[in-house]
């Protein structure tokens, strides 16, 4: 095929994978069926990305950007007529600047390497989630990844200072800003953050780093009522003066599952409380921070917000508390889990969850239901686990998404839209918003070659 030969001329024959070399790769982290892409192209630098896209643009060839394939919304599942574009060879950390507190790097660097580089300079890259070892930093930017530290440091968007991106026609937009403040006209980087590779391919980045915390305090507490949970969030946030860095809530069924065999976890607190909160603070003075944390928690107990509590007294204990929150294996043991990452105002949550669970119980009783999430960010994860079925999946999605509309919630807090949530996007976005998104897409990618059909329906 002429196109593939031209691409070989640009990136080298060995970097245009076809046939078995493509099939050997899986579709995604969760789906191990073989990748169906026509070819996977692996450019070495921005110049090559530009040439590859210019050629594909001229030929009207659809291109699907591929990172570490750890996404959860089938955003980079390529079909047999699509070319995968992987930046896995672009994994160079260019520089770390400890005074300006920035890191400059290529988009194919794994998230964990970014964290380690920061750590070596006494700094912190605050975005963190389970797939850190595989997720490409460029893809975390393209999807505006969230995770556990958002309550303190914001989403990925809040850590991006500058970037370089290639448009569908091969035009390179270099916007490698290093300052926190820059109001010189439109903030173009935002076009490429959270747009899932539909408006351009991020090739290089300047990220903001923070001072690494010198102390961490972690506790698991139990609450009797949802109102106690929300009051506890306000109390701890106020009492800790901005150092609260995680506030993860687990509903009873979740806690029970991950603390009962065959799950590996053991219950740090009794299993009969309606809600459990994993909370963490980090600061700059271990002695004082620990005392303040314990005092704040003591006040919450005295006020009756907390029924029981355990404070981690060692790093090992801290890790075992987090392991409960991060135990995804327990869900896979129950069948194929259908996972959601909705968001809505904290004040609407109790009522919303009650409605969703009641609907699921009535309509899909064979599926077990679990609720947990980053409550401080208004983000809940809902999991329905049971026998895999396309019909059930759609029915379960209706039960979860429909009650969001009236509450002005979002069908995606942090995973993005991809192919999976596209049918539900209009529940969270109005016609004028969707129209503006389409106009942006048409302006930047008039031939619809970049991740076509993802995010916005074609
Ligand atoms: Zn999450």
Short mmCIF file of C-alpha atoms and ligand atoms in Angstrom, two decimals:
data_model
loop_
_atom_site.label_atom_id
_atom_site.label_comp_id
_atom_site.label_asym_id
_atom_site.label_seq_id
_atom_site.Cartn_x
_atom_site.Cartn_y
_atom_site.Cartn_z
CA UNK A 1 0.00 0.00 0.00
CA UNK A 2 1.40 3.38 -1.08
CA UNK A 3 0.42 5.17 2.11
CA UNK A 4 2.20 2.66 4.35
CA UNK A 5 5.31 2.88 2.16
CA UNK A 6 5.29 6.67 2.48
CA UNK A 7 4.93 6.33 6.26
CA UNK A 8 7.87 3.89 6.28
CA UNK A 9 9.96 6.50 4.49
CA UNK A 10 9.15 8.97 7.29
CA UNK A 11 9.63 6.83 10.42
CA UNK A 12 11.63 3.84 9.13
CA UNK A 13 10.31 0.43 8.05
CA UNK A 14 10.64 -1.09 11.53
CA UNK A 15 8.41 1.62 12.98
CA UNK A 16 5.38 0.89 10.85
CA UNK A 17 3.96 -2.22 12.47
CA UNK A 18 1.51 -4.37 10.52
CA UNK A 19 -0.02 -7.87 10.66
CA UNK A 20 1.05 -10.01 13.63
CA UNK A 21 3.09 -7.17 15.12
CA UNK A 22 -0.19 -5.24 15.51
CA UNK A 23 -2.33 -8.25 16.55
CA UNK A 24 0.13 -9.11 19.30
CA UNK A 25 -0.93 -5.88 21.02
CA UNK A 26 -4.21 -5.83 22.89
CA UNK A 27 -7.07 -3.43 22.48
CA UNK A 28 -6.72 -2.04 25.98
CA UNK A 29 -5.77 -2.73 29.58
CA UNK A 30 -9.19 -4.26 30.28
CA UNK A 31 -9.80 -5.96 26.92
CA UNK A 32 -7.08 -8.36 25.81
CA UNK A 33 -8.49 -9.06 22.34
CA UNK A 34 -5.98 -8.28 19.57
CA UNK A 35 -5.60 -4.78 18.19
CA UNK A 36 -7.29 -4.52 14.77
CA UNK A 37 -5.54 -1.41 13.44
CA UNK A 38 -4.39 -1.35 9.82
CA UNK A 39 -0.93 -0.39 11.11
CA UNK A 40 0.73 1.19 14.13
CA UNK A 41 3.11 4.03 13.32
CA UNK A 42 5.81 5.00 15.83
CA UNK A 43 7.39 8.38 15.10
CA UNK A 44 10.59 9.45 16.91
CA UNK A 45 9.94 13.18 17.24
CA UNK A 46 7.51 16.02 16.62
CA UNK A 47 8.83 16.53 13.08
CA UNK A 48 7.94 12.95 12.20
CA UNK A 49 4.50 13.23 13.84
CA UNK A 50 3.94 16.30 11.68
CA UNK A 51 4.93 14.52 8.48
CA UNK A 52 2.86 11.42 9.33
CA UNK A 53 -0.24 13.53 9.96
CA UNK A 54 0.31 15.64 6.82
CA UNK A 55 0.41 12.46 4.72
CA UNK A 56 -2.64 10.96 6.45
CA UNK A 57 -4.50 14.26 6.12
CA UNK A 58 -3.82 14.39 2.37
CA UNK A 59 -5.03 10.80 2.03
CA UNK A 60 -8.08 11.22 4.31
CA UNK A 61 -6.64 8.42 6.46
CA UNK A 62 -8.15 8.15 9.99
CA UNK A 63 -5.57 8.15 12.81
CA UNK A 64 -6.11 6.91 16.37
CA UNK A 65 -3.59 8.16 18.94
CA UNK A 66 -2.41 5.40 21.29
CA UNK A 67 -0.82 5.89 24.70
CA UNK A 68 -0.41 3.22 27.36
CA UNK A 69 -3.90 1.87 26.54
CA UNK A 70 -5.04 2.17 30.14
CA UNK A 71 -8.03 4.39 29.35
CA UNK A 72 -11.48 3.23 30.40
CA UNK A 73 -13.76 4.57 27.65
CA UNK A 74 -12.46 2.79 24.53
CA UNK A 75 -11.01 6.06 23.22
CA UNK A 76 -8.15 4.36 21.34
CA UNK A 77 -9.66 1.10 20.18
CA UNK A 78 -8.65 1.25 16.51
CA UNK A 79 -10.67 -0.40 13.73
CA UNK A 80 -9.22 -2.18 10.66
CA UNK A 81 -9.32 1.00 8.56
CA UNK A 82 -7.55 3.14 11.13
CA UNK A 83 -3.87 3.75 11.75
CA UNK A 84 -2.66 3.77 15.34
CA UNK A 85 -0.22 6.54 16.20
CA UNK A 86 1.95 5.59 19.17
CA UNK A 87 4.41 7.99 20.76
CA UNK A 88 6.10 5.16 22.71
CA UNK A 89 9.50 6.07 21.19
CA UNK A 90 9.13 9.67 22.36
CA UNK A 91 9.98 9.06 26.01
CA UNK A 92 12.72 11.58 26.70
CA UNK A 93 12.73 13.72 29.83
CA UNK A 94 14.34 16.89 28.49
CA UNK A 95 14.91 18.82 31.70
CA UNK A 96 13.79 19.42 35.28
CA UNK A 97 14.03 22.98 36.59
CA UNK A 98 13.91 22.87 40.41
CA UNK A 99 13.81 26.66 40.80
CA UNK A 100 10.96 27.36 38.41
CA UNK A 101 9.55 23.98 39.43
CA UNK A 102 8.88 22.66 35.95
CA UNK A 103 9.62 19.51 33.97
CA UNK A 104 9.91 19.50 30.18
CA UNK A 105 9.43 16.19 28.42
CA UNK A 106 8.10 14.22 25.47
CA UNK A 107 4.55 12.87 25.47
CA UNK A 108 5.43 9.16 25.59
CA UNK A 109 7.05 9.27 29.06
CA UNK A 110 5.14 7.05 31.53
CA UNK A 111 3.40 8.92 34.37
CA UNK A 112 5.46 7.05 36.97
CA UNK A 113 8.72 8.26 35.41
CA UNK A 114 7.46 11.85 35.68
CA UNK A 115 6.71 11.27 39.37
CA UNK A 116 10.16 9.74 39.95
CA UNK A 117 11.98 12.55 38.15
CA UNK A 118 10.16 15.09 40.30
CA UNK A 119 10.94 13.12 43.45
CA UNK A 120 14.67 13.09 42.67
CA UNK A 121 14.58 16.89 42.89
CA UNK A 122 12.55 16.99 46.10
CA UNK A 123 9.48 17.89 44.07
CA UNK A 124 6.08 16.37 43.41
CA UNK A 125 4.09 15.73 40.24
CA UNK A 126 0.72 15.47 41.95
CA UNK A 127 -1.39 13.58 39.41
CA UNK A 128 -1.57 9.94 40.45
CA UNK A 129 -3.73 6.91 39.71
CA UNK A 130 -3.43 3.11 39.53
CA UNK A 131 -2.18 2.85 35.91
CA UNK A 132 0.84 5.09 36.60
CA UNK A 133 3.34 2.54 35.27
CA UNK A 134 1.81 2.32 31.79
CA UNK A 135 -0.13 5.53 31.17
CA UNK A 136 1.72 7.95 28.86
CA UNK A 137 1.94 11.48 30.19
CA UNK A 138 0.70 12.88 26.84
CA UNK A 139 -2.37 10.68 27.03
CA UNK A 140 -3.08 11.77 30.60
CA UNK A 141 -3.07 15.34 29.27
CA UNK A 142 -5.24 14.44 26.26
CA UNK A 143 -7.76 12.90 28.67
CA UNK A 144 -7.28 15.41 31.52
CA UNK A 145 -6.83 12.53 33.95
CA UNK A 146 -8.01 12.92 37.56
CA UNK A 147 -7.15 10.50 40.36
CA UNK A 148 -6.70 10.78 44.10
CA UNK A 149 -4.94 14.12 44.62
CA UNK A 150 -7.43 16.32 42.78
CA UNK A 151 -8.97 17.78 45.93
CA UNK A 152 -5.66 19.53 46.64
CA UNK A 153 -3.85 19.89 43.31
CA UNK A 154 -6.60 19.82 40.69
CA UNK A 155 -6.93 17.74 37.55
CA UNK A 156 -4.10 17.16 35.04
CA UNK A 157 -5.17 20.41 33.35
CA UNK A 158 -4.01 22.30 36.44
CA UNK A 159 -0.48 20.92 36.11
CA UNK A 160 0.04 21.73 32.42
CA UNK A 161 1.91 24.99 31.82
CA UNK A 162 2.74 24.55 28.15
CA UNK A 163 2.61 22.04 25.37
CA UNK A 164 3.44 21.33 21.77
CA UNK A 165 0.80 19.74 19.59
CA UNK A 166 0.42 18.73 15.97
CA UNK A 167 -2.80 19.54 14.15
CA UNK A 168 -4.52 17.14 11.75
CA UNK A 169 -2.83 18.72 8.71
CA UNK A 170 0.63 18.46 10.26
CA UNK A 171 0.92 22.05 11.52
CA UNK A 172 3.05 22.17 14.68
CA UNK A 173 1.69 24.46 17.42
CA UNK A 174 4.48 25.13 19.88
CA UNK A 175 3.10 26.66 23.04
CA UNK A 176 5.79 25.59 25.53
CA UNK A 177 4.94 28.22 28.15
CA UNK A 178 6.82 27.87 31.49
CA UNK A 179 4.95 30.43 33.57
CA UNK A 180 1.96 29.93 35.84
CA UNK A 181 0.50 33.22 34.66
CA UNK A 182 0.20 34.02 30.98
CA UNK A 183 -2.82 35.92 29.74
CA UNK A 184 -1.43 36.84 26.33
CA UNK A 185 -4.61 36.07 24.39
CA UNK A 186 -6.25 32.65 23.98
CA UNK A 187 -4.83 29.82 26.10
CA UNK A 188 -4.40 27.48 23.15
CA UNK A 189 -3.14 24.52 25.18
CA UNK A 190 -6.66 24.04 26.50
CA UNK A 191 -7.73 22.95 23.00
CA UNK A 192 -5.65 19.80 23.43
CA UNK A 193 -6.27 19.04 27.13
CA UNK A 194 -9.18 16.72 27.74
CA UNK A 195 -10.15 16.59 24.06
CA UNK A 196 -8.96 12.99 23.74
CA UNK A 197 -6.82 13.47 20.65
CA UNK A 198 -9.70 14.73 18.50
CA UNK A 199 -8.24 18.22 17.89
CA UNK A 200 -4.50 17.52 17.78
CA UNK A 201 -1.73 15.23 19.02
CA UNK A 202 0.22 16.40 22.09
CA UNK A 203 3.93 15.71 21.47
CA UNK A 204 5.81 17.64 24.19
CA UNK A 205 4.93 19.21 27.53
CA UNK A 206 5.99 21.64 30.22
CA UNK A 207 4.43 20.50 33.51
CA UNK A 208 4.18 22.28 36.80
CA UNK A 209 5.82 20.57 39.79
CA UNK A 210 5.09 21.28 43.47
CA UNK A 211 7.21 21.07 46.58
CA UNK A 212 7.15 17.50 47.87
CA UNK A 213 5.36 17.15 51.21
CA UNK A 214 7.60 16.24 54.14
CA UNK A 215 4.90 14.51 56.14
CA UNK A 216 1.76 12.53 55.41
CA UNK A 217 -1.08 11.69 57.78
CA UNK A 218 -3.63 9.05 56.86
CA UNK A 219 -6.77 7.83 58.59
CA UNK A 220 -9.76 5.64 57.91
CA UNK A 221 -12.94 6.69 59.66
CA UNK A 222 -16.51 5.40 59.77
CA UNK A 223 -19.60 7.62 59.55
CA UNK A 224 -23.20 6.83 60.40
CA UNK A 225 -24.92 9.24 58.04
CA UNK A 226 -24.16 10.88 54.73
CA UNK A 227 -24.62 14.30 56.30
CA UNK A 228 -21.76 13.43 58.69
CA UNK A 229 -19.52 12.67 55.72
CA UNK A 230 -20.09 16.04 54.08
CA UNK A 231 -19.70 17.87 57.38
CA UNK A 232 -16.50 15.95 58.06
CA UNK A 233 -15.14 17.10 54.69
CA UNK A 234 -15.85 20.73 55.54
CA UNK A 235 -14.49 20.38 59.06
CA UNK A 236 -11.22 18.69 58.08
CA UNK A 237 -10.62 21.03 55.14
CA UNK A 238 -11.11 24.07 57.36
CA UNK A 239 -9.16 22.70 60.34
CA UNK A 240 -6.17 21.59 58.23
CA UNK A 241 -5.80 24.90 56.43
CA UNK A 242 -5.46 23.57 52.88
CA UNK A 243 -3.35 20.47 53.54
CA UNK A 244 -6.16 17.94 53.02
CA UNK A 245 -4.94 15.92 50.04
CA UNK A 246 -7.41 13.02 49.78
CA UNK A 247 -10.98 12.40 50.86
CA UNK A 248 -12.09 9.05 49.49
CA UNK A 249 -15.45 7.64 50.48
CA UNK A 250 -16.61 4.02 50.35
CA UNK A 251 -20.19 2.97 50.81
CA UNK A 252 -20.76 -0.07 53.04
CA UNK A 253 -21.06 -2.69 50.26
CA UNK A 254 -17.73 -1.61 48.80
CA UNK A 255 -15.97 -1.76 52.16
CA UNK A 256 -17.44 -5.16 52.95
CA UNK A 257 -16.34 -6.60 49.60
CA UNK A 258 -12.71 -5.46 49.90
CA UNK A 259 -12.36 -6.53 53.56
CA UNK A 260 -13.93 -9.99 53.28
CA UNK A 261 -12.13 -13.08 51.87
CA UNK A 262 -11.30 -13.91 49.14
CA UNK A 263 -10.28 -10.22 49.07
CA UNK A 264 -6.83 -9.80 50.58
CA UNK A 265 -7.75 -6.86 52.80
CA UNK A 266 -8.72 -7.12 56.45
CA UNK A 267 -11.18 -4.67 58.05
CA UNK A 268 -9.42 -1.90 60.04
CA UNK A 269 -12.85 -0.89 61.39
CA UNK A 270 -16.09 -2.87 61.97
CA UNK A 271 -18.02 -3.75 58.81
CA UNK A 272 -21.42 -2.38 59.81
CA UNK A 273 -21.02 1.35 59.31
CA UNK A 274 -22.86 2.92 56.37
CA UNK A 275 -19.87 4.99 55.16
CA UNK A 276 -16.07 4.84 55.38
CA UNK A 277 -13.74 7.71 54.59
CA UNK A 278 -10.06 7.38 53.74
CA UNK A 279 -8.57 10.78 54.39
CA UNK A 280 -5.09 12.09 54.06
CA UNK A 281 -3.27 15.33 54.71
CA UNK A 282 0.27 16.30 53.83
CA UNK A 283 2.43 19.12 55.13
CA UNK A 284 5.90 20.42 55.84
CA UNK A 285 6.52 19.56 59.51
CA UNK A 286 5.97 15.96 60.61
CA UNK A 287 5.56 16.60 64.36
CA UNK A 288 3.22 19.56 64.16
CA UNK A 289 1.23 18.14 61.22
CA UNK A 290 0.55 14.87 63.02
CA UNK A 291 -0.63 16.68 66.15
CA UNK A 292 -2.89 18.98 64.17
CA UNK A 293 -4.33 16.07 62.19
CA UNK A 294 -5.13 14.10 65.34
CA UNK A 295 -6.63 17.17 66.98
CA UNK A 296 -8.87 17.86 63.97
CA UNK A 297 -10.00 14.25 63.91
CA UNK A 298 -10.63 14.37 67.67
CA UNK A 299 -12.86 17.41 67.19
CA UNK A 300 -14.84 15.50 64.54
CA UNK A 301 -15.31 12.55 66.92
CA UNK A 302 -16.44 14.88 69.71
CA UNK A 303 -18.89 16.57 67.37
CA UNK A 304 -20.38 13.14 66.60
CA UNK A 305 -19.39 13.20 62.91
CA UNK A 306 -17.18 10.12 63.21
CA UNK A 307 -18.30 6.83 64.76
CA UNK A 308 -14.92 5.11 64.71
CA UNK A 309 -11.44 5.88 63.40
CA UNK A 310 -8.01 4.42 62.84
CA UNK A 311 -4.91 6.50 62.14
CA UNK A 312 -2.08 4.90 60.17
CA UNK A 313 0.98 4.67 62.40
CA UNK A 314 3.41 3.43 59.75
CA UNK A 315 3.93 3.56 56.01
CA UNK A 316 2.92 -0.12 55.82
CA UNK A 317 -0.37 0.63 57.55
CA UNK A 318 -0.96 3.59 55.29
CA UNK A 319 -0.42 1.38 52.27
CA UNK A 320 -2.82 -1.26 53.58
CA UNK A 321 -5.55 1.38 53.99
CA UNK A 322 -5.00 2.61 50.43
CA UNK A 323 -4.94 -1.00 49.15
CA UNK A 324 -8.58 -1.33 50.24
CA UNK A 325 -9.56 1.71 48.22
CA UNK A 326 -7.56 0.52 45.20
CA UNK A 327 -8.68 -3.12 45.20
CA UNK A 328 -10.08 -3.43 41.66
CA UNK A 329 -9.41 -7.19 41.50
CA UNK A 330 -12.32 -7.89 43.82
CA UNK A 331 -14.73 -6.51 41.23
CA UNK A 332 -13.36 -8.56 38.36
CA UNK A 333 -13.88 -11.66 40.52
CA UNK A 334 -17.64 -10.97 40.40
CA UNK A 335 -17.85 -10.88 36.61
CA UNK A 336 -17.36 -8.09 34.14
CA UNK A 337 -17.72 -4.84 36.09
CA UNK A 338 -19.54 -1.94 34.43
CA UNK A 339 -17.73 1.12 35.78
CA UNK A 340 -18.93 4.71 36.03
CA UNK A 341 -17.23 7.98 36.93
CA UNK A 342 -20.07 10.43 37.27
CA UNK A 343 -19.93 13.76 39.07
CA UNK A 344 -22.54 15.91 40.74
CA UNK A 345 -22.77 18.41 43.58
CA UNK A 346 -22.07 16.82 46.95
CA UNK A 347 -25.44 18.09 48.21
CA UNK A 348 -27.23 15.96 45.57
CA UNK A 349 -25.27 12.76 46.13
CA UNK A 350 -27.21 10.96 48.83
CA UNK A 351 -30.50 11.33 47.04
CA UNK A 352 -28.98 10.44 43.67
CA UNK A 353 -27.26 7.30 44.96
CA UNK A 354 -30.47 6.15 46.64
CA UNK A 355 -32.37 6.54 43.36
CA UNK A 356 -29.74 4.77 41.25
CA UNK A 357 -29.34 1.84 43.65
CA UNK A 358 -33.11 1.38 43.86
CA UNK A 359 -33.41 1.38 40.07
CA UNK A 360 -30.54 -1.07 39.65
CA UNK A 361 -31.96 -3.39 42.28
CA UNK A 362 -35.33 -3.42 40.61
CA UNK A 363 -34.21 -3.67 36.97
CA UNK A 364 -30.91 -5.60 37.20
CA UNK A 365 -31.08 -7.64 40.43
CA UNK A 366 -28.41 -10.12 39.22
CA UNK A 367 -25.75 -7.40 39.39
CA UNK A 368 -24.03 -6.42 42.59
CA UNK A 369 -23.76 -2.69 43.17
CA UNK A 370 -20.94 -0.66 44.68
CA UNK A 371 -20.42 3.04 45.28
CA UNK A 372 -17.21 4.82 46.19
CA UNK A 373 -15.26 7.80 44.98
CA UNK A 374 -13.43 11.06 45.33
CA UNK A 375 -16.18 12.74 47.29
CA UNK A 376 -14.28 15.94 47.82
CA UNK A 377 -14.26 16.44 44.04
CA UNK A 378 -17.97 15.65 43.63
CA UNK A 379 -16.86 12.49 41.79
CA UNK A 380 -18.45 9.11 42.46
CA UNK A 381 -17.58 5.75 40.97
CA UNK A 382 -20.42 3.29 40.64
CA UNK A 383 -19.75 -0.32 39.73
CA UNK A 384 -22.29 -2.93 38.71
CA UNK A 385 -20.71 -6.37 38.57
CA UNK A 386 -22.26 -9.50 37.09
CA UNK A 387 -22.53 -11.58 33.93
CA UNK A 388 -21.28 -9.65 30.87
CA UNK A 389 -24.10 -8.73 28.48
CA UNK A 390 -24.51 -5.89 26.01
CA UNK A 391 -28.19 -5.45 26.84
CA UNK A 392 -27.53 -5.35 30.57
CA UNK A 393 -24.76 -2.84 30.06
CA UNK A 394 -27.04 -0.43 28.24
CA UNK A 395 -29.81 -0.91 30.80
CA UNK A 396 -27.41 -0.31 33.68
CA UNK A 397 -26.12 2.83 31.95
CA UNK A 398 -29.66 4.16 31.75
CA UNK A 399 -30.17 3.60 35.47
CA UNK A 400 -26.98 5.50 36.31
CA UNK A 401 -27.05 8.31 33.75
CA UNK A 402 -30.70 9.33 33.52
CA UNK A 403 -31.02 10.50 37.14
CA UNK A 404 -28.03 12.81 36.52
CA UNK A 405 -29.80 15.07 34.06
CA UNK A 406 -32.22 16.66 36.53
CA UNK A 407 -29.35 17.22 38.97
CA UNK A 408 -27.07 18.81 36.35
CA UNK A 409 -24.41 16.17 36.91
CA UNK A 410 -21.79 14.95 34.47
CA UNK A 411 -21.58 11.57 32.73
CA UNK A 412 -17.81 11.76 33.06
CA UNK A 413 -15.88 13.27 35.94
CA UNK A 414 -12.45 12.00 34.95
CA UNK A 415 -12.38 9.11 32.44
CA UNK A 416 -13.57 11.06 29.39
CA UNK A 417 -16.08 10.15 26.69
CA UNK A 418 -14.27 8.02 24.05
CA UNK A 419 -16.66 5.72 22.26
CA UNK A 420 -18.27 4.44 25.40
CA UNK A 421 -20.13 7.45 26.74
CA UNK A 422 -20.88 9.19 23.50
CA UNK A 423 -24.56 8.15 23.44
CA UNK A 424 -25.00 9.84 26.83
CA UNK A 425 -23.06 13.04 26.24
CA UNK A 426 -26.17 15.09 25.52
CA UNK A 427 -27.40 14.41 29.07
CA UNK A 428 -24.57 16.61 30.34
CA UNK A 429 -24.05 19.08 27.50
CA UNK A 430 -26.59 21.36 25.82
CA UNK A 431 -27.19 21.68 22.05
CA UNK A 432 -25.32 25.02 21.82
CA UNK A 433 -22.32 23.54 23.65
CA UNK A 434 -22.25 20.48 21.38
CA UNK A 435 -22.58 22.72 18.33
CA UNK A 436 -19.60 24.81 19.40
CA UNK A 437 -17.58 21.63 19.95
CA UNK A 438 -18.46 20.51 16.41
CA UNK A 439 -17.40 23.90 15.02
CA UNK A 440 -14.04 23.61 16.80
CA UNK A 441 -13.60 20.10 15.43
CA UNK A 442 -14.45 21.26 11.89
CA UNK A 443 -12.00 24.17 12.15
CA UNK A 444 -9.07 22.10 13.44
CA UNK A 445 -9.75 18.79 11.73
CA UNK A 446 -11.95 19.46 8.70
CA UNK A 447 -11.44 15.98 7.24
CA UNK A 448 -12.21 14.22 10.53
CA UNK A 449 -9.04 12.13 10.55
CA UNK A 450 -8.13 12.52 14.23
CA UNK A 451 -9.74 9.91 16.46
CA UNK A 452 -12.90 10.10 14.33
CA UNK A 453 -16.18 9.13 15.94
CA UNK A 454 -14.78 9.47 19.46
CA UNK A 455 -16.11 12.08 21.92
CA UNK A 456 -18.50 13.78 19.46
CA UNK A 457 -20.76 11.70 17.23
CA UNK A 458 -19.73 12.23 13.57
ZN1 LIG B 1 -11.28 7.78 40.12
#
